[in-house]
Structure formats: structure tokens, C-alpha cells
XYZ file of C-alpha atoms in Angstrom:
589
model
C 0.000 0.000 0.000
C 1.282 3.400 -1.149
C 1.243 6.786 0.796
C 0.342 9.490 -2.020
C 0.102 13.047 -1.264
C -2.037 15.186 -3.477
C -2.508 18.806 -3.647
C -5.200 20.706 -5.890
C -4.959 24.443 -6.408
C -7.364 27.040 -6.459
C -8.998 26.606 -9.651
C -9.169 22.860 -9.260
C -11.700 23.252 -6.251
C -13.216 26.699 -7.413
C -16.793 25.480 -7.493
C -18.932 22.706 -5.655
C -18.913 21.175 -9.003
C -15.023 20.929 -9.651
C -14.981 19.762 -5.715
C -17.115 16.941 -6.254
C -15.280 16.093 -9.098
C -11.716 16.152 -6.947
C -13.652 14.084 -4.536
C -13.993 11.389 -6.770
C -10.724 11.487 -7.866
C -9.514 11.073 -4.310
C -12.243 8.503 -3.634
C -10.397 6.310 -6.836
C -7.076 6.621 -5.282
C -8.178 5.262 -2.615
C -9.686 2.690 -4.019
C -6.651 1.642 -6.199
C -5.019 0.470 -2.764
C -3.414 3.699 -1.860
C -3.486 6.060 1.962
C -4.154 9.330 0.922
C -3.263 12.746 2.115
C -5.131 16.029 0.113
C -4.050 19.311 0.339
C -5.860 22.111 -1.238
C -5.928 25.837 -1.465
C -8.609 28.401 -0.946
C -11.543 28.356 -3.919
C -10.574 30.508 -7.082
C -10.087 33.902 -6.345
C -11.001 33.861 -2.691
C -7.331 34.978 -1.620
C -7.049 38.103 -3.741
C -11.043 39.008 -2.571
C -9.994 38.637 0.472
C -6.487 41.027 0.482
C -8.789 43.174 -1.461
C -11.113 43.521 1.468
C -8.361 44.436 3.681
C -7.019 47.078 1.714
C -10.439 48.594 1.431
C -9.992 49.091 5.237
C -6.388 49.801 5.702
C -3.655 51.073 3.245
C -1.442 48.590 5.361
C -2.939 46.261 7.001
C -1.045 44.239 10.054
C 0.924 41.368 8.648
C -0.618 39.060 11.583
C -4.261 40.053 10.611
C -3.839 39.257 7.403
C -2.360 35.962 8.099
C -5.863 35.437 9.884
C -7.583 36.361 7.350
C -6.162 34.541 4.483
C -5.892 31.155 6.478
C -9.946 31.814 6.470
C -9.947 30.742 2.689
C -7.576 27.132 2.800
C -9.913 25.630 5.955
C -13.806 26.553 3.767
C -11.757 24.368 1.454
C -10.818 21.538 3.343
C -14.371 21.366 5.133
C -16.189 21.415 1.612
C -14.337 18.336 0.304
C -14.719 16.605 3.253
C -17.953 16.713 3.355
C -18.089 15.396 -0.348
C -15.691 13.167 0.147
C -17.849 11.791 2.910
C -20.669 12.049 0.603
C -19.264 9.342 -1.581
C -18.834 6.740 1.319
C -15.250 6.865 2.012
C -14.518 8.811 5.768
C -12.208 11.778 5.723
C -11.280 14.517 8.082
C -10.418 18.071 7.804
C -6.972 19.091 9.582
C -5.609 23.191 9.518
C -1.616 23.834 9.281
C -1.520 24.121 12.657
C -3.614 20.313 13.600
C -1.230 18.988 10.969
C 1.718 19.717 13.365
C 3.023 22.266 10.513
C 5.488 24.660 12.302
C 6.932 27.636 11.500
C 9.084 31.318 11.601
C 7.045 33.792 12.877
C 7.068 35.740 10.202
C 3.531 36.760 9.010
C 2.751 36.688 4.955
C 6.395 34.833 4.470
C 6.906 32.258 7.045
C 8.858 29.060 6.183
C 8.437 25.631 7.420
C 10.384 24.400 10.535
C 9.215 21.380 11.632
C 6.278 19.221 10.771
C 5.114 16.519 13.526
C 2.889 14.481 11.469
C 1.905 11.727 14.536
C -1.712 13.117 14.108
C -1.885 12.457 10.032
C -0.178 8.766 10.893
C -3.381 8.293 13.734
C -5.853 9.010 11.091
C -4.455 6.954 8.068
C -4.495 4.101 10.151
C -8.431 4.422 10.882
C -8.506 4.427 7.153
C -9.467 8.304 6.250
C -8.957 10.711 4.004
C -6.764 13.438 5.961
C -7.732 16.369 4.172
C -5.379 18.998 5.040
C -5.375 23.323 4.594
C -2.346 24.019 2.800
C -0.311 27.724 2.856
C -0.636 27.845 6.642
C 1.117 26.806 9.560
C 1.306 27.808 12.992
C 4.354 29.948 14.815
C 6.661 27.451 16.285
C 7.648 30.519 19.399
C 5.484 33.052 21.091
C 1.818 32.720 21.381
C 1.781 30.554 18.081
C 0.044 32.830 15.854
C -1.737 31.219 12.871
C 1.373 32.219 9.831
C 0.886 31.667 6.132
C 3.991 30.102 3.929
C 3.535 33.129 0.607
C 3.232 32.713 -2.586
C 3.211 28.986 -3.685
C 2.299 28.071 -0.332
C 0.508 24.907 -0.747
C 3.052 23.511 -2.722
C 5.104 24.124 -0.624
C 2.793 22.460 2.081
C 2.200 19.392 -0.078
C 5.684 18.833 -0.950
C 7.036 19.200 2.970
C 4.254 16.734 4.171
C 5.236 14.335 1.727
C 8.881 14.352 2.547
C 7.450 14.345 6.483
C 5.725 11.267 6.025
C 8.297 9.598 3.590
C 5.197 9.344 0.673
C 5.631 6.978 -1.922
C 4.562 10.242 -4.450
C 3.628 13.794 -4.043
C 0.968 14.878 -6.731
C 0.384 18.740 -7.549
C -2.871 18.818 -9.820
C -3.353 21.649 -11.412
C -5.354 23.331 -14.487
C -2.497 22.458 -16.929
C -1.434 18.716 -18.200
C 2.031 19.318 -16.731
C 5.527 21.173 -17.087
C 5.839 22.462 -20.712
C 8.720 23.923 -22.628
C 7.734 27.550 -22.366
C 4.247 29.302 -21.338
C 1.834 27.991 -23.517
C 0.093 31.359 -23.170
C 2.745 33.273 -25.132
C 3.872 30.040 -27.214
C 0.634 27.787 -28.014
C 2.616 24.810 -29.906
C 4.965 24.394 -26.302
C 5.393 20.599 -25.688
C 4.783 18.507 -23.120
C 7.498 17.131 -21.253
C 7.266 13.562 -19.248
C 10.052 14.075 -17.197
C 12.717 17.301 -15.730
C 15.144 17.176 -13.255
C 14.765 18.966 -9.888
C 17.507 21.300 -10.841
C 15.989 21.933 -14.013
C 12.932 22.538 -12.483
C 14.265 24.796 -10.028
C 16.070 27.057 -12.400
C 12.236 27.033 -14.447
C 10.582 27.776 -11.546
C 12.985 30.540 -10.481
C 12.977 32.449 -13.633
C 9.372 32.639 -13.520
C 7.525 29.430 -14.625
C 4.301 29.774 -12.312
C 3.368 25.803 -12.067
C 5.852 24.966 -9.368
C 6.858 27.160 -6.704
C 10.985 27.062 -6.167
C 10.368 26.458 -2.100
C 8.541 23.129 -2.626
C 11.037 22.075 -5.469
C 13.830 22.591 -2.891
C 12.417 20.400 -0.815
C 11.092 17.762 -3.404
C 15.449 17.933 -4.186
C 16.480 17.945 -0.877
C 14.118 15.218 0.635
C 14.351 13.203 -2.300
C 10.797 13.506 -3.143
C 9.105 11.932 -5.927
C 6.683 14.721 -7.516
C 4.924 14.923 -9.992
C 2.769 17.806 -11.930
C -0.835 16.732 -13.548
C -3.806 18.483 -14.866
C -7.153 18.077 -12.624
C -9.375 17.393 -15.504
C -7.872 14.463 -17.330
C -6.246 11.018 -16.461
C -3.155 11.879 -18.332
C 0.558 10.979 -16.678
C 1.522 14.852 -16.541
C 5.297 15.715 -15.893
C 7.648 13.542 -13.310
C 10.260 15.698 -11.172
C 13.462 13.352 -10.785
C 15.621 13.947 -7.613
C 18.713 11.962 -7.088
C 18.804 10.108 -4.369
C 19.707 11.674 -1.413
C 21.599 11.039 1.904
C 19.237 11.223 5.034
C 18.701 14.620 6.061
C 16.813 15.812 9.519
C 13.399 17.391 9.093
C 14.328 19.854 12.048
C 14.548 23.472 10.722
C 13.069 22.034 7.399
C 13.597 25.200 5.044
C 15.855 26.952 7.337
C 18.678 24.736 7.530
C 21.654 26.312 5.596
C 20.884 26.286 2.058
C 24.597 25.124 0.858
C 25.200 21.454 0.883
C 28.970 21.155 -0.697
C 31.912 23.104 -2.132
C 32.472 22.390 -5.503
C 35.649 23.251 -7.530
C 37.644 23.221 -10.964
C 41.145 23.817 -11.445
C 43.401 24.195 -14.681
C 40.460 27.105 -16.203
C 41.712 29.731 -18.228
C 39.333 32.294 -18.653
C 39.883 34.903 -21.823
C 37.798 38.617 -22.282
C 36.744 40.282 -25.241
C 36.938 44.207 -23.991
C 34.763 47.020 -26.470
C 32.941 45.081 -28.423
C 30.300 47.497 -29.986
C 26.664 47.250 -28.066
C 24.491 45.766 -30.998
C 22.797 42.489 -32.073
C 24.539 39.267 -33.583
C 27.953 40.181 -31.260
C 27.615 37.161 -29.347
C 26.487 34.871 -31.817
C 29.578 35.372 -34.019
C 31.442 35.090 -31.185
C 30.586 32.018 -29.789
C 29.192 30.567 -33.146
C 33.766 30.799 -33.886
C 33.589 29.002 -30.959
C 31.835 26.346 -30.740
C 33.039 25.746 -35.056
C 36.495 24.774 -33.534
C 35.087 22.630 -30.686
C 35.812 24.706 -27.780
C 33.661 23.814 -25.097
C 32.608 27.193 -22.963
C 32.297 27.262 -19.227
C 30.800 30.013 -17.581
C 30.150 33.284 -19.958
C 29.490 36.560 -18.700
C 28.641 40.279 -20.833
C 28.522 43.005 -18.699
C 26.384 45.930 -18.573
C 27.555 48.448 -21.531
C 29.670 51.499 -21.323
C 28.789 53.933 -23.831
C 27.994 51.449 -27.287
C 30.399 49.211 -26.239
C 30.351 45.742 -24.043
C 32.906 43.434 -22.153
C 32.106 39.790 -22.857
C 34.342 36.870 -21.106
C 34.045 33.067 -20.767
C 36.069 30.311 -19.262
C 37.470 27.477 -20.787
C 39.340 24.178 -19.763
C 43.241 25.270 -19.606
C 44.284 22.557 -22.508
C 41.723 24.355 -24.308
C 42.746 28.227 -23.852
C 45.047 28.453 -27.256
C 42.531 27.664 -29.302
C 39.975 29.835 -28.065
C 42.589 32.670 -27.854
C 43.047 32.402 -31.522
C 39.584 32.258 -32.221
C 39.061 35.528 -30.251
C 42.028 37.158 -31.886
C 40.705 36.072 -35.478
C 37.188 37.167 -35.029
C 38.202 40.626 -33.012
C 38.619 42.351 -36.061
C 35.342 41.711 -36.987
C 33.366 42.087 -33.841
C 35.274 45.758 -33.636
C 34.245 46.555 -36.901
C 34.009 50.389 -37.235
C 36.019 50.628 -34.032
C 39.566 50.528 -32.857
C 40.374 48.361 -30.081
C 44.074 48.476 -28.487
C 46.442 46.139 -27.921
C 45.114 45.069 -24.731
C 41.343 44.298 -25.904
C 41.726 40.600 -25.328
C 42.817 39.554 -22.280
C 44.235 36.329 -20.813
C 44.139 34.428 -17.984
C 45.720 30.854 -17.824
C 45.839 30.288 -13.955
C 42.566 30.350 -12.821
C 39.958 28.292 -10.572
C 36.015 28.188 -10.201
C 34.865 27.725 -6.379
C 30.922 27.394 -5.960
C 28.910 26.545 -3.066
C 26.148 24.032 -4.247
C 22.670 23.901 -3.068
C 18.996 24.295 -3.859
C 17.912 27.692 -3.450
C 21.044 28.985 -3.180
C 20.408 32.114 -4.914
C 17.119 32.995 -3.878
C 18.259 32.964 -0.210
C 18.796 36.799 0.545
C 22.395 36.589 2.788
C 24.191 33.596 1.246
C 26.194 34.555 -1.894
C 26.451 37.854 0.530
C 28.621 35.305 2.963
C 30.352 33.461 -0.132
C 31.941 36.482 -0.772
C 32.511 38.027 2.485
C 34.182 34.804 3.488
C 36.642 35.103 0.553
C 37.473 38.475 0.983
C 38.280 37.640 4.898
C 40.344 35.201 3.237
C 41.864 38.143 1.106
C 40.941 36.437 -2.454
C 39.944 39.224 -5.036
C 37.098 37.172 -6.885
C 37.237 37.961 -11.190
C 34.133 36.666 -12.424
C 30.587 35.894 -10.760
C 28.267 33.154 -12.321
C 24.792 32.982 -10.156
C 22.453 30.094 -10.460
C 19.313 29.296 -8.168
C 21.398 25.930 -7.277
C 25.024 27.051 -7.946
C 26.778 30.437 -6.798
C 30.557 30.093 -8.376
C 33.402 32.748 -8.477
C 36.632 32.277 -10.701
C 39.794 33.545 -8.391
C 43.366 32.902 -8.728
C 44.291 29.098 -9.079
C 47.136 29.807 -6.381
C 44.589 30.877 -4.101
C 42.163 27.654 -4.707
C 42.732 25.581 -1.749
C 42.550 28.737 0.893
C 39.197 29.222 -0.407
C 37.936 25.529 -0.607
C 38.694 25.202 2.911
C 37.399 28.556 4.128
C 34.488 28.041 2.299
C 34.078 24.673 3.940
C 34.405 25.763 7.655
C 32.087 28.843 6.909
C 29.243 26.627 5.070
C 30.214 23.498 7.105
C 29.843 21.136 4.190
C 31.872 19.022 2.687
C 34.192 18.834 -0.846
C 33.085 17.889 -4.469
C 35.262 18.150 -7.793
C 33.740 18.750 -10.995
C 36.911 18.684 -13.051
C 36.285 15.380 -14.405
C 32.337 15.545 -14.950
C 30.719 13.063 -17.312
C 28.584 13.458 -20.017
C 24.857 14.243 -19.500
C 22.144 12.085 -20.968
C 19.739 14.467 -21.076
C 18.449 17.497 -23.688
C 20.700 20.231 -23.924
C 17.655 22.351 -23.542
C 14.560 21.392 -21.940
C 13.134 24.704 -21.753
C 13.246 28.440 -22.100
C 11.310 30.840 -19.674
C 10.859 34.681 -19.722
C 10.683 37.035 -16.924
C 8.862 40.631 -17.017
C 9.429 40.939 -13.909
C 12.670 42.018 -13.578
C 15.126 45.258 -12.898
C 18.525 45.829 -13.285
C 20.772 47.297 -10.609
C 24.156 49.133 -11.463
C 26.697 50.010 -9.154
C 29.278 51.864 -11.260
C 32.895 52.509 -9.984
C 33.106 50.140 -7.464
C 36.696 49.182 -6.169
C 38.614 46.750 -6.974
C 39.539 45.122 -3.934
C 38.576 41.676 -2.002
C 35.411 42.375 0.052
C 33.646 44.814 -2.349
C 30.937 42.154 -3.430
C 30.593 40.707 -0.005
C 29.741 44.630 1.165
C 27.593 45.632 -1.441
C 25.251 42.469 -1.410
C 25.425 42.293 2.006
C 23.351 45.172 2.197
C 20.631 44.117 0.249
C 20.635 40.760 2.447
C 20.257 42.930 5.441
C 17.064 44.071 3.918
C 15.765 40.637 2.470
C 16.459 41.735 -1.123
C 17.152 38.774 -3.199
C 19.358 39.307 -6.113
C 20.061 36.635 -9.454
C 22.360 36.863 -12.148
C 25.496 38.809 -10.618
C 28.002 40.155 -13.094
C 31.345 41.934 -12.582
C 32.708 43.881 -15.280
C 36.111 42.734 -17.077
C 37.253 45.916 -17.649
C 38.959 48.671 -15.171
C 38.611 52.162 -14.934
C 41.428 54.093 -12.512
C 38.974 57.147 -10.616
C 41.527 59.332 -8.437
C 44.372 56.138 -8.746
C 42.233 53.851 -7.336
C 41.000 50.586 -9.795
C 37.390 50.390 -10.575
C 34.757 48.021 -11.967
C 31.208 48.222 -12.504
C 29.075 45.412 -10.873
C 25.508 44.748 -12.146
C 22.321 42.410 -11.074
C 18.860 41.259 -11.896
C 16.605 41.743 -9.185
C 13.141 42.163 -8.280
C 11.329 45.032 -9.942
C 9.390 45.373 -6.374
C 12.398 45.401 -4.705
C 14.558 48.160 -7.300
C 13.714 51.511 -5.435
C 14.652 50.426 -2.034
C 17.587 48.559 -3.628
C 18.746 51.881 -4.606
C 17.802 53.743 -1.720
C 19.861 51.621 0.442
C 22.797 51.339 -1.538
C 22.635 55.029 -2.356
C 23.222 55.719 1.407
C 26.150 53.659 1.117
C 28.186 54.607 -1.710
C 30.069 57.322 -0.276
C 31.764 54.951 2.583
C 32.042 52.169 0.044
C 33.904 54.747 -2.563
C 31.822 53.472 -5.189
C 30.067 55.448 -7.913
C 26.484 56.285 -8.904
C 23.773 53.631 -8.404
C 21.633 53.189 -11.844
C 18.242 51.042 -12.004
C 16.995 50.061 -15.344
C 13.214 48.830 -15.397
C 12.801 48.294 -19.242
C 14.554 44.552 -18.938
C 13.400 41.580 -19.684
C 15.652 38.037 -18.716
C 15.053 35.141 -20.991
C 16.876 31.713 -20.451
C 17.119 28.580 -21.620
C 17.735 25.683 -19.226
C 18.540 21.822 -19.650
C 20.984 19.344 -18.291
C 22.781 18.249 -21.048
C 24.235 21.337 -22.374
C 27.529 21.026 -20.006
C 28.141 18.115 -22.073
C 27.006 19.826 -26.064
C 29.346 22.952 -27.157
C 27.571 25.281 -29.523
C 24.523 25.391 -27.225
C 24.957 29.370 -26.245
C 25.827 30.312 -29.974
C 22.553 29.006 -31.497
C 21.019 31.007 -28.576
C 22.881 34.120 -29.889
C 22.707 33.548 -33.210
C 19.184 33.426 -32.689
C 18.641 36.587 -30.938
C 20.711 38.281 -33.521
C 18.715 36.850 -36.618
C 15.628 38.622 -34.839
C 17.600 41.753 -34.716
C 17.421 41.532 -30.551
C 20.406 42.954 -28.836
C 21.566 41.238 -25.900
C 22.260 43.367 -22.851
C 23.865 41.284 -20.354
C 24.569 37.238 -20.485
C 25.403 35.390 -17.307
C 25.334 31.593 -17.268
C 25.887 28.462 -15.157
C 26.418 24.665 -16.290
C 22.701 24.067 -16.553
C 21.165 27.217 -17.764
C 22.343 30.719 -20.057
C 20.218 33.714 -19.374
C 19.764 37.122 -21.627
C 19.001 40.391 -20.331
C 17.398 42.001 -23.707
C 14.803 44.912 -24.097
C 11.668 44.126 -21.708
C 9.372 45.108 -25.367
C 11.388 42.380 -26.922
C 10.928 39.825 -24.232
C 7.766 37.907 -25.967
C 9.783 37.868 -29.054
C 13.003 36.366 -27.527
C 10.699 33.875 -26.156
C 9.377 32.894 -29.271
C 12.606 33.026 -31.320
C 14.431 31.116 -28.989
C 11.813 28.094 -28.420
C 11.352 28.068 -32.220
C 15.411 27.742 -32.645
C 15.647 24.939 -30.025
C 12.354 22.923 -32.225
C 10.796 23.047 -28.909
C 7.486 23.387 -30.196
């Protein structure tokens, strides 16, 4: 007999109709031999009437009100299908967060899951019901233990953390699409399908903006080994497996708080070679890596900076046995990439003695605080990092190769985790794209002038982690400017659009103790990746991106890439397009 957790979202339960018709669903799994746990969330809309309410009273309503009001919504839910679960012969109970034994921060709106003490669940599968169970609600695990809701994604999240609580056989999110498809089907009607992704795949997805999985219950789905899987309400087709590796056993004390790194990971023998003044116009890229990947030369990490006047930095690492070749690629192709310009002697530059660190983990990114600490702890260890590459699993910085074993091992006392080596990684059997998302809702932040010395990052991002501003794709300019005889670089993220004006504000206040420069925010972005497993193991991958881009006449901004996903900053009333172009290049559809 299997233990199956299934959540159904709002529109999947919107009207007595579609409940009854989850009801018999759950009454057939059941049936088919299986102990059954149901999550849902509140009916259709009811969550936005009810913040709408609120607002109509207050212009800011308290946090812990609200959480008392919204919580209102998940437990009509779980009494309505009870009742028509009960209805249909088969006995089932109702259970809110906080009877579920779901604990949590108390932090109202945001909270995140502690600990979940699921004796009560166990009691009532044995009796043989249905629990039914409120999902995006817990209860404070200190203090007076305030009803607190988990955020956006919230019952995911809930489903996904009971399952790993219970050990489930299968965690089932049904939803009103048949599954995880290759882009939004709303912009791109002929995206496919897929039957299978892997957690990290689906975290980068669900990161850049793919709405059907929330990144807080894939974390957990990856880090509890969970076996999930994404299907529509209204049909009896398979839908979309999430694979996890297997995983060691891991406590389910301080469930999404533990620290979010589980290993160091390094390279050695990179080399890593920049391209400086390159004009600022479509089709640079493309050439460039198209030359590339022609010859074979498999690209690491690749980063284009924001642009100074009409002209860009772009850089990339390479394996070290690899670095002659791609030097006289770049020195071939320079000429034309500078056409109508002059570049000096010293536009390509090289460096053969390099090393990647990273700290590995899901959510690693989307953490507020942790690349913050990567950095600080390298700059305490007085290593001057030269490129950042930002991933939501992966935050990696290429430093000196002399200075490679300083910062494994202060890396590994700060994170307290343990060693891995990617510098003999195997093939991937898997597509080197498996999908390509857009997000609108991005800005980018500037911070021009910034000095180069170790501890500059760790400072600047630390700030925004003091005030819970998530950042993603993090890139540090190749080129240096001296201001007053001091070396400068320009450092650039994505972040937020929400979070752009107090991004500035805060940094603002800062600059003048830093010594950095003005802070810029640009709101007319858009980011648009691709993302797949296998393209560590395919060169050319990034080129046909490019190249794509280019043929469209769409000028790429910014690039910043990790082994499992490249990501484009381009013009945010080009974003739809770039979608389009670049699922159409991939034959996605």
C-alpha cells in the first residue's frame, strides 16, 4: 500500500462542481489500494477578494491580521471536500496547518516551514481516512503561536514538505495544466509537453518565472528526495515527473531553514579569456561564440557586462588545454566584432591560472544573505574574486588558481559542508535544452565605480541581504577604470522590480563609505533563459542562442550563465519575441 500526497490548487476546487469532481478522484485513489493525504488551497479567487477587502480598510494592514484572514480561505476548502468526500462513502477529516503539526518562523505573509510533527496524520491513516489537510498555513513554532501563512506557492510548498514528512511513496500537484511544458503555452501555443525534468531543471524554471511549481517546494522535493509529480485536474493523463537523485538522510528539524549550501564544488586548470569594447548591438555574441563552438571549444561560464557607452565586455572560461585555441579564435574574429572601431592592444585579455569555487545547493540564490557570505568569506580570506556566475542551485566565483585551496577550505568551515570536484564531470544524458522561460518581472541594478579590492561584493550584497532583497544573475565587469588612482569596476544584477527603489535607496546611502560610484536602475529589462541538463556536455549550445537573438535583430544586454542554464538580459518590449525566437530555434514546439 502506497502513501500518495495530493494537492489541488485554487482553480481545481473553485466550485462545488469541480470539488465533487476532486472528490472522486480522491475517492479512486483510494480505491486503487493507496493512503491518501489532500491538500488544497482556498476556492478561485477567494485569496485576492480577500487582500482586497483588507485594503479597502487599511492602506497597510497588520501582517498578523492578514495571516488570519487569508488562512480563512484554505480551511472553507478543506471542510467542503470533506464533506463530499464523505458524501461518496469513504470517511475523511479536515486538519488546519496548525492540527497537521506544521510549524513555522514567525514571520507573518512569508513564514517558512520548521518542523512538521505528522503523529496526528499517521493516527488518522491508520483508521482508514482521508486526511484532508489546509495548505499555505502553519502555525508559529515561538510566542503565542500565531496562525502564519507560507507566501506565494504556499501549498506547494505544504504538499511537498508533508510528503517528505511522512516519507510518501509520491507527491501529486494537480493543477489546471497537463504538466511542465517547454515555455508558457500562453505566449507560445505549440509548447510541448514534457514527461520528465530534473529537480535542478525545475528549479532554475521555476525561479525564472515558470508559475506551475513554486521554487520552495522544489527545494524540498530535491532535498528530501521527493518523488513529484505535476498533472492536470481534468484528465487522467501521466503529466510531468520531477526526478531527484537520491539523497543522503537529512533531519526534518529546521526544514527550510537549515543552511541552504550542501557542498563546495571546484575546478582547477580554467583559463578564462575577455573580449573588452565590443560594440553594443545584435549578432555580437552569436559570431562570437558561433567561432567558438566551429572549432570545438567547449565554454564554461560566460558573462557580458552591462555596456559602457555602445560598447560591451564579454568573457568566458574554458578548460586550460583548451585556452590556445579559443585565444586564436578571439584574436581572429576581433577584427570583426570591432568593426568600425579601434580596439588596443590590450582588448583581449588572458588568464591561464585560474579556478572556479561554488557553493552548491537548492535555493542557493534565492536565499537573501548567502552569496552575501560566499563572498565576504573570501574576501576575509583576502581572495579578489574575477568573475561571478549565479544560479538558483550554484553560486561560483573564478579567483586565482594559487589561491584555490585557501578558499575551498574557508568556504568549507564557513558553510560546514563538505568537498566535491567537478573537473572530471561526465557526459549528461539528457536534452541540452529542456526549456526556455521569460521574466517581465525584472530590474537591473548598477553600481558603477566600485573598487577593486577583495570584500567589495561581499559589502555591497550584504546590504541588500540585510534588507531581504534577493538578487540573481550577478556580473562583474572585465574591464577597469582608474577614478583618483584607485582601480574600478562596474558590478551589475537582476533583481526584483518590487524590490529596485529600495535597492537603490539603500545602496545610495552607502556609496560614499564604500567609494563606489552612482547607483543606476533600469526597469525596461526583460531576462530570458534557456535551461537543460545536457548542455555542459554539447558545445555550440549558447551560440545558437545568440545567433538566434541576432537573426531577430534583438540585442543582448547582459549574459550570465551556469552549467545548466544561459540567461539574456534584452529589451523588456522584446521579451515575448526572444521567447518565441528562442523556443522556435531549439524545435521546442
Amino acid at each position: 500500500m502506497a502513501l500518495i500526497v495530493q494537492k489541488y490548487g485554487g482553480t481545481s476546487v473553485g466550485s462545488a462542481e469541480r470539488i465533487q469532481a476532486v472528490a472522486k478522484r480522491v475517492v479512486e485513489t483510494v480505491k486503487a489500494g493507496n493512503d491518501l493525504v489532500v491538500v488544497v488551497s482556498a476556492m478561485g479567487k477567494t485569496t485576492d477578494g480577500l487582500v482586497k477587502l483588507a485594503h479597502e480598510l487599511s492602506s497597510q494592514p497588520s501582517r498578523r491580521e492578514l495571516d488570519m484572514l487569508l488562512s480563512t480561505g484554505e480551511q472553507v476548502t478543506i471542510a467542503l471536500l470533506s464533506i463530499a468526500i464523505q458524501e461518496l462513502g469513504q470517511p475523511a477529516i479536515s486538519l488546519t496547518g496548525a492540527q497537521v503539526g506544521i510549524e513555522t518562523e514567525a514571520e507573518h505573509t512569508r513564514a517558512r516551514i520548521l518542523e512538521i510533527s505528522p503523529d496526528r496524520v499517521q493516527r488518522h491513516l491508520k483508521e482508514g481516512k482521508v486526511v484532508v489537510v489546509a495548505g499555505f498555513q502553519g502555525v508559529s513554532a515561538t510566542g503565542d503561536r500565531d496562525i502564519t501563512t507560507l507566501g506565494r506557492g504556499g501549498s506547494d510548498t505544504s504538499a511537498v514538505a508533508l510528503a517528505a514528512a511522512l516519507k510518501a511513496s509520491a507527491c501529486e500537484i494537480y493543477t489546471d495544466v497537463p504538466g511542465i511544458l517547454t515555455t508558457d503555452p500562453r505566449i507560445v501555443p505549440e509548447a510541448k509537453l514534457l514527461t520528465e525534468i530534473t529537480s535542478d531543471e525545475m528549479l532554475e524554471l521555476a525561479s525564472l518565472g515558470a508559475k506551475v511549481l513554486h521554487p520552495r517546494a522544489v527545494e524540498i522535493a530535491k532535498n528530501y528526495g521527493v518523488p513529484l509529480v505535476v498533472r492536470s485536474s481534468w484528465t487522467d493523463e501521466p503529466g510531468t515527473w520531477v526526478r531527484s537523485p537520491a539523497t543522503r538522510s537529512r533531519s526534518l528539524t529546521n526544514l527550510e531553514v537549515s543552511s541552504s549550501v550542501d557542498a563546495v564544488e571546484f575546478a582547477i586548470d580554467q583559463a578564462k579569456i575577455a573580449i573588452l569594447q565590443v560594440p553594443d548591438r545584435a549578432g555580437i555574441a552569436g559570431q562570437l561564440f558561433g567561432a567558438l563552438a566551429k572549432e570545438r571549444v567547449d565554454v564554461d561560464l560566460i558573462v557580458q557586462s552591462i555596456h559602457e557607452g555602445n560598447t560591451n565586455d564579454i568573457a568566458f572560461t574554458v578548460d586550460k588545454h583548451a585556452a590556445s585555441r579559443a585565444q586564436a579564435v578571439a584574436e581572429a574574429i576581433s577584427p570583426v566584432l570591432h568593426d568600425n572601431f579601434a580596439p588596443t592592444h590590450d582588448s583581449i585579455l588572458v588568464a591561464n591560472d585560474i579556478a572556479k569555487v561554488s557553493i552548491v545547493g537548492a535555493g542557493t540564490i534565492g536565499r537573501p544573505g548567502v552569496a552575501a557570505q560566499m563572498f565576504k568569506t573570501l574576501a576575509e580570506a583576502g581572495i579578489n574574486i574575477q568573475m561571478i556566475s549565479t544560479s538558483e542551485i550554484k553560486v561560483s566565483c573564478t579567483i586565482p588558481a594559487a589561491d584555490c585551496d585557501r578558499a575551498i577550505a574557508a568556504l568549507c568551515k564557513q558553510f560546514e559542508v563538505s568537498i566535491l570536484t567537478n573537473d572530471h564531470a561526465q557526459p549528461v544524458n539528457a536534452p541540452s535544452v529542456r526549456g526556455v522561460a521569460l521574466d517581465l518581472d525584472r530590474a537591473r541594478l548598477a553600481i558603477l565605480q566600485v573598487p577593486d579590492r577583495p570584500g567589495m561584493a561581499a559589502e555591497i550584497f550584504g546590504i541588500l541581504a540585510t534588507h531581504n532583497i534577493s538578487m540573481d544573475a550577478i556580473i562583474q565587469s572585465q574591464r577597469t577604470r582608474v577614478i583618483n588612482g584607485v582601480a574600478t569596476r562596474d558590478i551589475a544584477c537582476t533583481i526584483a522590480q518590487g524590490d529596485a527603489a529600495d535597492a537603490k535607496r539603500f545602496l545610495d546611502a552607502a556609496t560614499t563609505r564604500l567609494g563606489c560610484g552612482e547607483v543606476v536602475v533600469d526597469e525596461s529589462i526583460s531576462k530570458v533563459s534557456i535551461v537543460g541538463a545536457g548542455m555542459v556536455s554539447n558545445p555550440g549550445v549558447a551560440a545558437q542562442m545568440f545567433t538566434a537573438l541576432a537573426d531577430a535583430g534583438i540585442n543582448i544586454q547582459m549574459i550570465s550563465t551556469s552549467e545548466i542554464k544561459i540567461s539574456c538580459v534584452v529589451a523588456r518590449d522584446r521579451g515575448t519575441e526572444a521567447l518565441k525566437t528562442i523556443h522556435r530555434a531549439f524545435g521546442l514546439g
